[in-house]
């Protein structure tokens, strides 16, 4: 499978990775607990450690989308590293509360189904104990996410605006982006970009089925692109006017923009009049 094929199925492989990782952790940790009990000469039913470990891993999986959402709001990039780091440190507290609450209720339900009773113990004392472990798990989780993004950016290629001195001097708008990918450099023409999506501290440039991350803000990029060619349609989207197939009104008063490639994007009312002026 080449990288281009992987990108088409990225969500599937990402989910599969986390599920596989959680499954391996559950199996290894459960067997380790069973072995520890045996060494101490204590008896334990096999389902108990598997319940403990699987409930913890399951809640970790459930909370991954929440961590990704929070990281989009407080990314750790550039001059925002310190702010993002402090925000993530603070967020580890509600993360741990949700994680512990969820896994305890899962354990209570399983124990009840097995004819037993699960006692978590003193809530505050036990949570402090669990938080120390959750803090490490949270840091590891965020570390894996950033390592994966770094790997993807190297394989996918990261775009940057060609400086004025390198660009055509007859225009004030950017016409090309320089993309670095696995030690190579090549040019992406602005006219080939179909739409642009905000993703944290990056703008994702969609060219056919390929996506190139650009470290820039939406407002900053909007100033660099020709307004006769690109229009903002949403706080998170900008489109190439030549790539639009139709605009579909919705009952809510907003609309959807359907591109020629079949992609549909939300079109906010606040940008409608501005769009009409450009299409007139």
Short mmCIF file of C-alpha atoms in Angstrom, two decimals:
data_model
loop_
_atom_site.label_atom_id
_atom_site.label_comp_id
_atom_site.label_asym_id
_atom_site.label_seq_id
_atom_site.Cartn_x
_atom_site.Cartn_y
_atom_site.Cartn_z
CA UNK A 1 0.00 0.00 0.00
CA UNK A 2 1.48 3.35 -1.03
CA UNK A 3 1.06 6.65 0.82
CA UNK A 4 -1.59 7.95 -1.56
CA UNK A 5 -3.76 4.88 -0.89
CA UNK A 6 -3.18 5.21 2.86
CA UNK A 7 -4.42 8.81 2.85
CA UNK A 8 -7.74 7.71 1.36
CA UNK A 9 -8.21 5.25 4.22
CA UNK A 10 -6.43 7.23 6.93
CA UNK A 11 -9.38 7.36 9.35
CA UNK A 12 -9.80 3.57 9.19
CA UNK A 13 -6.12 2.90 9.86
CA UNK A 14 -5.94 5.49 12.63
CA UNK A 15 -8.92 3.94 14.44
CA UNK A 16 -7.51 0.46 13.88
CA UNK A 17 -4.19 1.52 15.40
CA UNK A 18 -5.79 2.80 18.60
CA UNK A 19 -8.06 -0.24 18.94
CA UNK A 20 -5.15 -2.63 18.39
CA UNK A 21 -3.00 -0.74 20.88
CA UNK A 22 -5.76 -0.79 23.50
CA UNK A 23 -6.35 -4.50 22.91
CA UNK A 24 -2.66 -5.35 23.33
CA UNK A 25 -2.46 -3.26 26.52
CA UNK A 26 -5.55 -5.00 27.89
CA UNK A 27 -4.19 -8.46 27.17
CA UNK A 28 -0.66 -7.84 28.46
CA UNK A 29 -1.71 -5.94 31.60
CA UNK A 30 -4.44 -8.46 32.45
CA UNK A 31 -2.09 -11.43 32.14
CA UNK A 32 0.48 -9.55 34.23
CA UNK A 33 -2.06 -9.01 37.02
CA UNK A 34 -3.05 -12.70 36.96
CA UNK A 35 0.61 -13.73 37.18
CA UNK A 36 1.25 -11.31 40.06
CA UNK A 37 -1.65 -12.78 42.01
CA UNK A 38 -0.39 -16.31 41.41
CA UNK A 39 3.10 -15.42 42.62
CA UNK A 40 1.59 -14.08 45.83
CA UNK A 41 -0.45 -17.24 46.25
CA UNK A 42 -3.73 -15.37 45.85
CA UNK A 43 -6.71 -16.49 43.84
CA UNK A 44 -8.44 -14.28 41.30
CA UNK A 45 -11.03 -15.01 38.67
CA UNK A 46 -9.77 -14.38 35.14
CA UNK A 47 -12.62 -12.04 34.21
CA UNK A 48 -11.72 -9.58 36.97
CA UNK A 49 -8.35 -8.24 35.70
CA UNK A 50 -9.70 -8.28 32.16
CA UNK A 51 -12.60 -6.13 33.37
CA UNK A 52 -10.26 -3.72 35.15
CA UNK A 53 -7.93 -3.28 32.20
CA UNK A 54 -10.51 -3.31 29.39
CA UNK A 55 -12.70 -0.71 31.15
CA UNK A 56 -9.72 1.62 31.45
CA UNK A 57 -8.63 1.11 27.85
CA UNK A 58 -12.19 1.49 26.55
CA UNK A 59 -12.64 4.85 28.27
CA UNK A 60 -9.27 5.94 26.90
CA UNK A 61 -10.49 5.18 23.37
CA UNK A 62 -13.76 7.03 23.98
CA UNK A 63 -11.88 10.14 25.14
CA UNK A 64 -9.44 10.36 22.21
CA UNK A 65 -11.84 12.49 20.07
CA UNK A 66 -12.21 14.86 23.03
CA UNK A 67 -8.42 15.21 23.31
CA UNK A 68 -8.17 15.89 19.56
CA UNK A 69 -10.91 18.52 19.82
CA UNK A 70 -9.15 20.22 22.72
CA UNK A 71 -5.82 20.17 20.90
CA UNK A 72 -7.39 21.94 17.92
CA UNK A 73 -8.37 24.75 20.28
CA UNK A 74 -5.04 24.82 22.11
CA UNK A 75 -2.35 23.49 19.75
CA UNK A 76 1.26 23.25 20.85
CA UNK A 77 2.95 24.87 17.86
CA UNK A 78 5.26 27.81 17.33
CA UNK A 79 4.76 30.63 19.85
CA UNK A 80 1.75 28.83 21.35
CA UNK A 81 3.73 25.92 22.79
CA UNK A 82 3.74 27.26 26.36
CA UNK A 83 0.07 28.24 26.26
CA UNK A 84 -0.89 24.90 24.74
CA UNK A 85 1.21 22.96 27.23
CA UNK A 86 -0.40 24.69 30.21
CA UNK A 87 -3.86 24.21 28.71
CA UNK A 88 -3.26 20.49 28.18
CA UNK A 89 -1.91 20.15 31.72
CA UNK A 90 -5.11 21.71 33.06
CA UNK A 91 -7.28 19.61 30.75
CA UNK A 92 -5.70 16.42 32.07
CA UNK A 93 -7.80 16.90 35.24
CA UNK A 94 -11.27 16.69 33.60
CA UNK A 95 -9.84 14.01 31.30
CA UNK A 96 -8.93 11.92 34.34
CA UNK A 97 -12.28 12.55 36.02
CA UNK A 98 -14.16 11.37 32.94
CA UNK A 99 -11.81 8.41 32.50
CA UNK A 100 -12.11 7.24 36.10
CA UNK A 101 -15.87 7.83 36.30
CA UNK A 102 -16.50 5.89 33.12
CA UNK A 103 -14.30 2.94 33.98
CA UNK A 104 -15.73 2.65 37.51
CA UNK A 105 -19.30 2.49 36.22
CA UNK A 106 -18.31 -0.09 33.61
CA UNK A 107 -16.70 -2.20 36.32
CA UNK A 108 -19.75 -1.86 38.58
CA UNK A 109 -22.01 -3.00 35.75
CA UNK A 110 -19.82 -6.03 34.90
CA UNK A 111 -19.45 -7.04 38.55
CA UNK A 112 -23.22 -6.79 38.98
CA UNK A 113 -23.75 -8.97 35.91
CA UNK A 114 -21.31 -11.52 37.34
CA UNK A 115 -23.09 -11.57 40.69
CA UNK A 116 -20.49 -9.54 42.53
CA UNK A 117 -19.93 -6.00 43.80
CA UNK A 118 -17.21 -3.53 42.78
CA UNK A 119 -15.98 -1.13 45.44
CA UNK A 120 -13.81 1.71 44.17
CA UNK A 121 -12.86 2.79 47.68
CA UNK A 122 -12.51 6.33 49.00
CA UNK A 123 -13.32 8.48 45.97
CA UNK A 124 -10.84 11.33 46.54
CA UNK A 125 -7.92 9.15 47.60
CA UNK A 126 -8.45 6.70 44.78
CA UNK A 127 -8.88 9.45 42.18
CA UNK A 128 -5.59 11.11 43.23
CA UNK A 129 -3.92 7.73 42.80
CA UNK A 130 -5.55 7.25 39.39
CA UNK A 131 -4.76 10.81 38.30
CA UNK A 132 -1.03 10.20 38.63
CA UNK A 133 -1.36 7.35 36.16
CA UNK A 134 -3.79 9.27 33.94
CA UNK A 135 -1.41 12.23 33.71
CA UNK A 136 1.28 9.95 32.29
CA UNK A 137 -1.24 8.30 29.97
CA UNK A 138 -2.49 11.70 28.79
CA UNK A 139 1.05 12.90 28.06
CA UNK A 140 1.78 9.67 26.20
CA UNK A 141 -1.47 9.97 24.22
CA UNK A 142 -0.74 13.55 23.13
CA UNK A 143 2.85 12.58 22.35
CA UNK A 144 1.71 9.79 20.03
CA UNK A 145 -0.72 12.17 18.30
CA UNK A 146 2.00 14.75 17.65
CA UNK A 147 4.52 12.13 16.56
CA UNK A 148 1.98 10.76 14.09
CA UNK A 149 1.25 14.25 12.75
CA UNK A 150 4.97 14.90 12.33
CA UNK A 151 5.40 11.66 10.40
CA UNK A 152 2.39 12.47 8.21
CA UNK A 153 3.65 15.99 7.49
CA UNK A 154 7.02 14.58 6.39
CA UNK A 155 5.44 11.99 4.11
CA UNK A 156 2.63 14.18 2.83
CA UNK A 157 4.75 17.26 2.38
CA UNK A 158 4.34 20.67 3.96
CA UNK A 159 3.63 23.74 1.87
CA UNK A 160 5.00 27.23 2.32
CA UNK A 161 4.35 30.47 0.50
CA UNK A 162 7.04 31.34 -2.03
CA UNK A 163 8.58 34.62 -0.99
CA UNK A 164 7.98 37.74 -3.04
CA UNK A 165 11.48 37.72 -4.45
CA UNK A 166 10.97 34.21 -5.78
CA UNK A 167 7.48 34.83 -7.09
CA UNK A 168 6.35 36.70 -10.17
CA UNK A 169 6.93 40.40 -9.45
CA UNK A 170 3.91 41.49 -11.51
CA UNK A 171 1.33 40.22 -8.98
CA UNK A 172 0.68 41.03 -5.33
CA UNK A 173 -1.06 37.70 -4.70
CA UNK A 174 0.59 34.34 -4.17
CA UNK A 175 0.48 32.16 -7.27
CA UNK A 176 2.47 29.13 -6.10
CA UNK A 177 3.36 27.21 -2.97
CA UNK A 178 6.61 25.35 -2.41
CA UNK A 179 6.02 21.85 -1.05
CA UNK A 180 8.77 19.87 0.67
CA UNK A 181 8.20 16.14 0.72
CA UNK A 182 10.68 13.44 1.77
CA UNK A 183 13.71 15.49 0.80
CA UNK A 184 12.22 16.76 -2.47
CA UNK A 185 10.70 20.10 -3.40
CA UNK A 186 8.04 20.82 -5.96
CA UNK A 187 5.54 23.52 -6.83
CA UNK A 188 1.78 23.57 -6.25
CA UNK A 189 -0.05 26.16 -8.32
CA UNK A 190 -2.68 28.14 -6.42
CA UNK A 191 -5.12 27.72 -9.31
CA UNK A 192 -5.00 23.94 -8.74
CA UNK A 193 -6.18 24.23 -5.13
CA UNK A 194 -9.88 23.35 -4.92
CA UNK A 195 -10.58 24.26 -1.32
CA UNK A 196 -8.83 25.15 1.91
CA UNK A 197 -9.68 23.97 5.41
CA UNK A 198 -8.57 25.34 8.78
CA UNK A 199 -6.96 22.73 11.04
CA UNK A 200 -5.53 24.24 14.21
CA UNK A 201 -2.41 26.25 13.38
CA UNK A 202 -2.43 24.88 9.84
CA UNK A 203 -4.42 25.44 6.68
CA UNK A 204 -4.93 22.26 4.68
CA UNK A 205 -4.68 22.83 0.92
CA UNK A 206 -6.81 20.32 -0.99
CA UNK A 207 -5.47 19.57 -4.46
CA UNK A 208 -7.38 16.70 -6.03
CA UNK A 209 -7.08 13.83 -3.57
CA UNK A 210 -3.93 15.20 -1.96
CA UNK A 211 -3.75 17.47 1.08
CA UNK A 212 -0.84 19.77 1.94
CA UNK A 213 -0.57 21.46 5.37
CA UNK A 214 0.43 25.12 5.39
CA UNK A 215 1.43 26.83 8.64
CA UNK A 216 -0.76 29.91 8.38
CA UNK A 217 -4.01 31.41 9.71
CA UNK A 218 -7.16 31.65 7.62
CA UNK A 219 -7.13 35.45 7.81
CA UNK A 220 -3.47 35.59 6.81
CA UNK A 221 -3.93 33.22 3.89
CA UNK A 222 -7.01 35.10 2.72
CA UNK A 223 -4.87 38.21 2.23
CA UNK A 224 -2.35 36.29 0.13
CA UNK A 225 -4.88 34.83 -2.33
CA UNK A 226 -6.63 36.62 -5.20
CA UNK A 227 -10.20 37.47 -4.04
CA UNK A 228 -11.39 37.02 -7.63
CA UNK A 229 -10.32 33.38 -7.42
CA UNK A 230 -10.85 32.40 -3.76
CA UNK A 231 -13.71 33.20 -1.40
CA UNK A 232 -14.34 32.54 2.27
CA UNK A 233 -17.57 30.59 2.79
CA UNK A 234 -17.21 29.60 6.43
CA UNK A 235 -14.93 30.35 9.37
CA UNK A 236 -13.13 27.10 8.53
CA UNK A 237 -13.39 26.97 4.72
CA UNK A 238 -12.26 28.86 1.65
CA UNK A 239 -13.00 27.70 -1.90
CA UNK A 240 -11.67 28.19 -5.40
CA UNK A 241 -14.60 29.80 -7.24
CA UNK A 242 -13.76 27.83 -10.38
CA UNK A 243 -14.16 24.58 -8.42
CA UNK A 244 -17.78 25.28 -7.40
CA UNK A 245 -20.48 23.23 -9.10
CA UNK A 246 -23.54 24.51 -7.23
CA UNK A 247 -24.78 26.21 -4.07
CA UNK A 248 -27.53 24.33 -2.23
CA UNK A 249 -29.82 26.35 0.12
CA UNK A 250 -30.83 24.74 3.42
CA UNK A 251 -33.94 25.22 5.57
CA UNK A 252 -31.79 26.70 8.33
CA UNK A 253 -30.94 29.70 6.16
CA UNK A 254 -27.39 28.51 5.60
CA UNK A 255 -26.27 26.70 2.46
CA UNK A 256 -23.90 24.05 1.22
CA UNK A 257 -21.34 24.48 -1.52
CA UNK A 258 -20.91 21.43 -3.72
CA UNK A 259 -17.62 21.28 -5.59
CA UNK A 260 -17.08 19.65 -8.98
CA UNK A 261 -15.29 16.77 -7.26
CA UNK A 262 -18.41 16.02 -5.18
CA UNK A 263 -17.09 17.51 -1.92
CA UNK A 264 -19.74 19.42 0.06
CA UNK A 265 -18.81 22.27 2.42
CA UNK A 266 -20.88 24.36 4.83
CA UNK A 267 -21.68 27.86 3.56
CA UNK A 268 -22.46 30.35 6.35
CA UNK A 269 -24.96 33.16 5.87
CA UNK A 270 -22.44 35.79 6.99
CA UNK A 271 -20.33 35.14 3.86
CA UNK A 272 -23.21 34.95 1.37
CA UNK A 273 -23.37 38.61 0.33
CA UNK A 274 -19.62 38.73 -0.07
CA UNK A 275 -19.79 35.66 -2.30
CA UNK A 276 -22.59 37.15 -4.43
CA UNK A 277 -20.47 40.20 -5.10
CA UNK A 278 -17.61 38.08 -6.35
CA UNK A 279 -19.80 35.88 -8.53
CA UNK A 280 -21.68 38.82 -10.06
#
